[in-house]
Amino acid sequence: MSRRHFVASTAAASLGTLAIGAEPPRPAGDRRPVAISSANGLRAVERAIELVKAGHDPLDAAIEGVAIVEADPKDHSVGLGGLPNEDGVVELDAAVMHGPTHAGGAVASLRNIVHPAAVARVVMRRSRHVLLVGEGALRFARAHGFPEVNLLTDEARQIWLHWKETRDPKDDWVPPPDEKVAAFIREAIEPRVTGTIHCSVLDTHGDLGCTTTTSGLSWKIPGRVGDSPILGAGLYLDNEAGSAGSTGVGELNLLNLSSALIVDGMRRGLSPKDAIMDVCKTIAARCTRDPLRRRKDGRLAGNVLFYALTKDGKYAGGSIYPGAKMAVHDGDSARLVPCDSLYDRPPATDR
Ligand code: GLY
């Protein structure tokens, strides 16, 4: 793609209104940009590439990309419409990393704010801290002008209520008859939602930025924090090597700092695919030592998915169990591509 093309598209793309803490655009470079994301991130990679072609910072582009999904009430794994904790309260986690400065910011258990990834950028740029949680994170977001909203949509509340009414036949909550349960509720209850969105972006200068944002595990114990806001676990980057992030059961990444391991693998010269598969093997070998994380068939209980992008634009996705896809935009078009997996067959049952 020519330099003229990048310059010509500059006027077309600007950041959204929640770009608090974003960088001003610079003249676009002449390298081919790449954006990768989880399977729910097709619109995210499209938006991110539009922005980096217009000279925007790769992290700002990633944040704007995932903001589309954070604001989508139909995605029950992220932001507005995310499934709540066991008390029916939506608590969001997010983190960002910026390649050129090796800076990072994060928020955990954040309530009432649709765009936690944008708040994480403000933690990075407007504080000397890296991670703010709970009430402190909310007060910080308020101080910087982020509007507060009720994140629990009526659809997410109905799904949560069904979970609450059916979880224990001995309690006093009574579910409606089966035929009265809406299809959207059935679909959202099984399997348990562990979704999230990650987005890594390589810009036209060869610089990287990434973010991971989530409402976390559905029905989590209030206060539970997953891997998404933990640098090294749910995302990591090294501007000299590459960027990586994850979706799925966050505890597996907290126990292995998986994203940092993948980036380190790429720094040592592994391809993104080999770096991911190495880490999938490590996770399965280590975590199946714990009976809580081992299925009856001896394999890992829970799945994690990884997305990795090198400094020179190579990418791959991979997971423990088969069937995953990732979203990619390599400058020309956005598409879903299959991910490799460690195991060749899915689990027969949840345990
Ligand atoms: N990976 C998202 C979470 O476990 O919260």
Coordinates of C-alpha atoms and ligand atoms in Angstrom, one line a residue:
M1 CA 0.0 0.0 0.0
S2 CA 1.4 3.4 -1.0
R3 CA 2.3 6.3 1.2
R4 CA -0.1 8.4 -0.8
H5 CA -3.0 6.0 0.2
F6 CA -2.3 6.5 3.9
V7 CA -2.1 10.3 3.6
A8 CA -5.3 10.4 1.5
S9 CA -7.3 8.6 4.2
T10 CA -6.2 11.0 7.0
A11 CA -9.2 13.3 6.8
A12 CA -11.6 10.3 6.9
A13 CA -10.9 9.0 10.4
S14 CA -10.8 10.7 13.7
L15 CA -11.1 9.5 17.3
G16 CA -14.4 9.3 19.1
T17 CA -15.6 11.5 21.9
L18 CA -14.1 9.4 24.7
A19 CA -10.5 9.9 23.5
I20 CA -9.5 11.3 26.8
G21 CA -5.7 10.9 27.0
A22 CA -5.3 10.0 23.3
E23 CA -2.3 11.2 21.2
P24 CA -2.7 13.7 18.3
P25 CA -2.2 11.9 15.0
R26 CA 1.1 12.1 13.2
P27 CA 1.8 11.7 9.4
A28 CA 1.2 8.1 8.5
G29 CA 4.2 5.9 7.7
D30 CA 4.6 3.6 4.8
R31 CA 4.5 0.2 6.5
R32 CA 1.6 -2.1 6.2
P33 CA -0.5 -2.0 9.3
V34 CA -2.0 -5.1 10.9
A35 CA -4.7 -5.4 13.6
I36 CA -5.7 -8.7 15.3
S37 CA -8.5 -9.5 17.7
S38 CA -10.7 -12.2 19.1
A39 CA -13.6 -13.5 17.0
N40 CA -15.9 -10.8 18.3
G41 CA -13.5 -8.1 17.1
L42 CA -14.1 -7.8 13.3
R43 CA -15.5 -4.3 13.7
A44 CA -12.7 -3.5 16.1
V45 CA -9.9 -4.4 13.6
E46 CA -11.7 -2.5 10.8
R47 CA -11.8 0.7 13.0
A48 CA -8.3 0.2 14.2
I49 CA -6.8 0.0 10.7
E50 CA -8.9 3.0 9.6
L51 CA -7.3 5.0 12.4
V52 CA -3.7 3.9 12.0
K53 CA -3.9 4.6 8.3
A54 CA -4.9 8.1 9.3
G55 CA -1.8 8.4 11.5
H56 CA -3.3 7.6 14.9
D57 CA -1.3 6.0 17.6
P58 CA -1.7 2.1 17.6
L59 CA -2.9 2.0 21.2
D60 CA -5.5 4.7 20.5
A61 CA -6.6 2.8 17.5
A62 CA -7.0 -0.4 19.5
I63 CA -9.0 1.3 22.2
E64 CA -11.3 2.9 19.6
G65 CA -11.7 -0.5 18.0
V66 CA -12.7 -2.3 21.1
A67 CA -14.9 0.6 22.2
I68 CA -17.4 -0.5 19.5
V69 CA -17.8 -3.8 21.2
E70 CA -17.7 -2.3 24.7
A71 CA -20.7 -0.1 23.7
D72 CA -22.6 -3.0 22.0
P73 CA -25.4 -4.3 24.4
K74 CA -25.6 -7.5 22.4
D75 CA -22.1 -8.6 23.3
H76 CA -22.5 -10.2 26.8
S77 CA -18.8 -10.5 27.5
V78 CA -17.7 -6.9 27.4
G79 CA -18.8 -3.4 28.6
L80 CA -22.5 -2.4 28.3
G81 CA -24.6 -5.6 28.4
G82 CA -21.8 -7.7 29.9
L83 CA -23.1 -10.5 32.2
P84 CA -22.9 -9.5 35.8
N85 CA -21.4 -11.1 38.9
E86 CA -23.4 -13.4 41.2
D87 CA -25.1 -10.4 42.8
G88 CA -26.3 -9.0 39.4
V89 CA -23.7 -6.2 39.3
V90 CA -21.5 -5.7 36.2
E91 CA -17.8 -5.3 37.1
L92 CA -15.4 -4.6 34.2
D93 CA -11.7 -5.2 33.9
A94 CA -9.4 -3.7 31.2
A95 CA -5.7 -2.9 30.5
V96 CA -3.7 -1.2 27.8
M97 CA -0.1 -1.2 26.8
H98 CA 1.7 1.3 24.6
G99 CA 4.7 0.0 22.5
P100 CA 6.8 3.2 21.9
T101 CA 6.8 4.1 25.7
H102 CA 6.5 0.6 27.2
A103 CA 3.8 2.2 29.4
G104 CA 0.7 0.4 30.7
G105 CA -2.5 1.1 32.6
A106 CA -5.3 -1.0 34.0
V107 CA -8.6 -0.9 35.9
A108 CA -10.3 -3.8 37.7
S109 CA -13.8 -4.4 39.1
L110 CA -14.8 -1.0 37.6
R111 CA -18.6 -0.4 37.8
N112 CA -20.8 2.0 35.7
I113 CA -18.3 3.0 33.0
V114 CA -18.9 1.7 29.5
H115 CA -15.3 2.1 28.3
P116 CA -12.8 0.7 30.8
A117 CA -10.1 0.4 28.2
A118 CA -10.2 4.2 27.8
V119 CA -10.0 4.6 31.5
A120 CA -7.0 2.3 31.6
R121 CA -5.3 4.7 29.1
V122 CA -6.0 7.6 31.5
V123 CA -4.5 5.6 34.4
M124 CA -1.4 5.1 32.2
R125 CA -1.1 8.8 31.0
R126 CA -2.5 10.8 34.0
S127 CA -1.2 8.9 37.0
R128 CA 2.0 7.3 38.2
H129 CA 0.2 4.0 38.9
V130 CA -0.5 1.1 36.6
L131 CA -3.6 -0.5 38.2
L132 CA -6.6 1.0 39.9
V133 CA -9.5 -1.1 41.3
G134 CA -13.1 -0.8 42.4
E135 CA -14.3 2.4 44.0
G136 CA -10.9 4.1 43.5
A137 CA -11.0 3.3 39.8
L138 CA -14.6 4.7 39.5
R139 CA -13.7 7.9 41.3
F140 CA -10.6 8.3 39.0
A141 CA -12.8 7.8 35.9
R142 CA -15.4 10.3 37.2
A143 CA -12.6 12.9 37.9
H144 CA -11.6 12.6 34.2
G145 CA -15.1 13.1 33.0
F146 CA -16.2 9.6 32.0
P147 CA -20.0 9.4 32.2
E148 CA -21.7 6.9 34.5
V149 CA -24.4 4.5 33.2
N150 CA -26.2 1.4 34.4
L151 CA -24.2 -1.4 32.6
L152 CA -26.8 -4.1 33.3
T153 CA -29.1 -4.1 30.3
D154 CA -32.5 -5.7 30.6
E155 CA -31.4 -8.6 28.5
A156 CA -28.4 -9.3 30.7
R157 CA -30.5 -9.0 33.8
Q158 CA -33.0 -11.6 32.4
I159 CA -30.1 -14.0 31.7
W160 CA -28.7 -13.4 35.2
L161 CA -32.1 -13.9 36.8
H162 CA -32.6 -17.2 35.0
W163 CA -29.1 -18.4 36.3
K164 CA -30.1 -17.3 39.8
E165 CA -33.5 -19.0 39.6
T166 CA -32.1 -22.3 38.4
R167 CA -28.8 -22.7 40.2
D168 CA -30.1 -24.4 43.3
P169 CA -33.3 -26.4 43.4
K170 CA -33.4 -26.2 47.2
D171 CA -33.5 -22.4 47.5
D172 CA -36.6 -20.2 47.3
W173 CA -36.1 -18.8 43.8
V174 CA -38.6 -20.3 41.3
P175 CA -37.8 -20.3 37.5
P176 CA -40.6 -20.1 35.0
P177 CA -41.7 -23.3 33.1
D178 CA -39.1 -24.3 30.5
E179 CA -41.3 -23.3 27.5
K180 CA -41.5 -19.8 28.8
V181 CA -37.7 -19.3 28.8
A182 CA -36.6 -17.1 25.8
A183 CA -34.1 -18.6 23.3
F184 CA -31.6 -15.7 24.0
I185 CA -31.5 -16.8 27.7
R186 CA -30.9 -20.5 26.9
E187 CA -28.1 -19.6 24.5
A188 CA -26.4 -17.2 27.0
I189 CA -26.5 -19.6 30.0
E190 CA -24.6 -22.6 28.4
P191 CA -21.7 -22.6 28.2
R192 CA -20.7 -20.1 30.9
V193 CA -19.5 -16.9 29.3
T194 CA -15.8 -16.4 29.5
G195 CA -15.6 -14.0 26.6
T196 CA -13.6 -10.9 26.4
I197 CA -12.1 -8.8 23.5
H198 CA -8.4 -8.3 22.9
C199 CA -6.9 -6.1 20.1
S200 CA -3.3 -5.8 19.1
V201 CA -2.3 -3.2 16.5
L202 CA 0.8 -2.6 14.5
D203 CA 0.8 0.8 12.9
T204 CA 2.3 2.3 9.7
H205 CA 5.5 3.2 11.6
G206 CA 6.0 -0.4 13.0
D207 CA 4.9 0.6 16.5
L208 CA 2.6 -1.6 18.6
G209 CA -0.3 -1.0 21.0
C210 CA -2.8 -3.4 22.6
T211 CA -5.7 -3.6 24.9
T212 CA -7.9 -6.3 26.5
T213 CA -11.3 -5.4 28.0
T214 CA -14.0 -7.6 29.6
S215 CA -16.9 -8.0 31.9
G216 CA -15.1 -11.2 33.1
L217 CA -16.5 -14.6 34.0
S218 CA -20.3 -14.5 34.2
W219 CA -21.7 -15.0 37.8
K220 CA -18.2 -14.5 39.3
I221 CA -17.8 -13.9 43.0
P222 CA -18.0 -10.2 43.5
G223 CA -14.6 -8.7 43.5
R224 CA -13.1 -11.5 41.3
V225 CA -10.5 -10.0 39.0
G226 CA -9.4 -12.0 35.9
D227 CA -6.4 -11.8 33.7
S228 CA -7.5 -9.0 31.4
P229 CA -6.3 -6.1 33.7
I230 CA -3.1 -7.9 34.6
L231 CA -0.1 -6.9 32.4
G232 CA 1.6 -10.1 31.4
A233 CA -1.4 -12.3 31.9
G234 CA -4.3 -11.0 29.7
L235 CA -2.0 -9.0 27.4
Y236 CA 1.6 -7.9 26.9
L237 CA 3.8 -6.2 24.4
D238 CA 7.4 -5.4 23.7
N239 CA 7.7 -2.8 20.9
E240 CA 10.9 -4.6 19.7
A241 CA 9.3 -8.0 19.5
G242 CA 5.5 -8.2 19.3
S243 CA 2.2 -8.1 21.1
A244 CA -0.1 -10.8 22.6
G245 CA -3.4 -11.1 24.4
S246 CA -5.9 -13.6 25.5
T247 CA -9.6 -14.4 26.1
G248 CA -11.1 -17.4 28.0
V249 CA -10.7 -18.6 31.6
G250 CA -8.5 -15.9 33.1
E251 CA -7.2 -17.9 36.0
L252 CA -5.2 -20.0 33.7
N253 CA -3.3 -16.9 32.5
L254 CA -2.9 -15.5 36.0
L255 CA -1.2 -18.8 37.0
N256 CA 1.2 -18.6 34.0
L257 CA 1.6 -15.0 32.9
S258 CA 0.8 -16.4 29.5
S259 CA 0.9 -13.2 27.4
A260 CA 4.3 -12.2 28.7
L261 CA 5.6 -15.7 27.9
I262 CA 4.2 -15.5 24.3
V263 CA 5.9 -12.1 23.7
D264 CA 9.1 -13.5 25.2
G265 CA 8.9 -16.4 22.8
M266 CA 8.6 -14.1 19.9
R267 CA 11.5 -12.0 21.2
R268 CA 13.6 -15.2 21.2
G269 CA 12.7 -15.7 17.5
L270 CA 9.7 -18.1 17.7
S271 CA 6.9 -17.6 15.2
P272 CA 3.6 -16.3 16.8
K273 CA 2.1 -19.8 16.3
D274 CA 5.0 -21.6 18.0
A275 CA 5.1 -19.1 20.8
I276 CA 1.4 -19.6 21.4
M277 CA 1.6 -23.4 21.2
D278 CA 4.6 -23.5 23.6
V279 CA 2.6 -21.6 26.2
C280 CA -0.6 -23.7 25.7
K281 CA 1.6 -26.8 26.4
T282 CA 3.1 -25.1 29.5
I283 CA -0.4 -24.1 30.8
A284 CA -1.8 -27.7 30.3
A285 CA 1.2 -29.3 31.9
R286 CA 1.3 -27.0 34.9
C287 CA -2.4 -26.5 35.6
T288 CA -3.5 -30.1 35.3
R289 CA -1.5 -30.8 38.5
D290 CA -4.3 -29.1 40.4
P291 CA -7.4 -31.4 40.6
L292 CA -9.6 -28.2 40.4
R293 CA -8.2 -27.5 36.9
R294 CA -8.2 -31.1 35.6
R295 CA -11.0 -32.9 33.8
K296 CA -11.8 -36.5 34.5
D297 CA -10.1 -37.3 31.2
G298 CA -6.9 -35.7 32.5
R299 CA -7.0 -32.7 30.2
L300 CA -7.2 -29.1 31.3
A301 CA -10.5 -27.8 32.7
G302 CA -11.2 -24.6 30.9
N303 CA -10.1 -23.0 27.7
V304 CA -7.9 -20.0 26.8
L305 CA -7.4 -18.4 23.4
F306 CA -4.4 -16.4 22.4
Y307 CA -3.7 -13.8 19.7
A308 CA -0.1 -12.8 18.8
L309 CA 1.4 -10.3 16.4
T310 CA 5.1 -9.7 15.7
K311 CA 6.8 -6.4 15.1
D312 CA 7.1 -7.3 11.4
G313 CA 3.4 -8.1 11.0
K314 CA 3.2 -11.9 11.3
Y315 CA 0.3 -13.1 13.4
A316 CA -1.4 -16.3 14.7
G317 CA -4.2 -17.4 17.0
G318 CA -4.2 -20.5 19.2
S319 CA -6.1 -22.1 22.0
I320 CA -6.2 -25.2 24.2
Y321 CA -9.3 -26.7 22.7
P322 CA -10.2 -26.6 19.0
G323 CA -12.8 -24.5 17.2
A324 CA -11.6 -21.0 17.9
K325 CA -11.3 -18.2 15.4
M326 CA -9.6 -14.8 15.4
A327 CA -10.3 -11.5 13.6
V328 CA -7.5 -10.1 11.4
H329 CA -7.1 -7.0 9.3
D330 CA -3.8 -6.8 7.4
G331 CA -4.3 -3.5 5.7
D332 CA -6.7 -4.7 2.9
S333 CA -9.7 -6.4 4.5
A334 CA -11.0 -7.7 7.8
R335 CA -11.8 -11.4 8.1
L336 CA -12.1 -14.3 10.6
V337 CA -9.4 -17.0 10.4
P338 CA -9.1 -20.3 12.3
C339 CA -6.8 -20.7 15.3
D340 CA -4.6 -23.7 16.0
S341 CA -5.2 -25.8 19.1
L342 CA -3.2 -27.9 21.6
Y343 CA -5.8 -30.7 21.8
D344 CA -7.4 -32.1 18.7
R345 CA -10.9 -32.7 20.2
P346 CA -13.3 -30.7 22.3
P347 CA -14.2 -31.8 25.9
A348 CA -17.0 -34.3 26.0
T349 CA -18.6 -32.5 28.9
D350 CA -17.8 -29.4 31.0
R351 CA -15.8 -31.5 33.5
Ligands
GLY1 N1 -10.4 -13.7 30.3 C1 -11.4 -12.9 31.0 C2 -11.6 -13.3 32.4 O1 -11.3 -14.4 32.8 O2 -12.1 -12.5 33.1

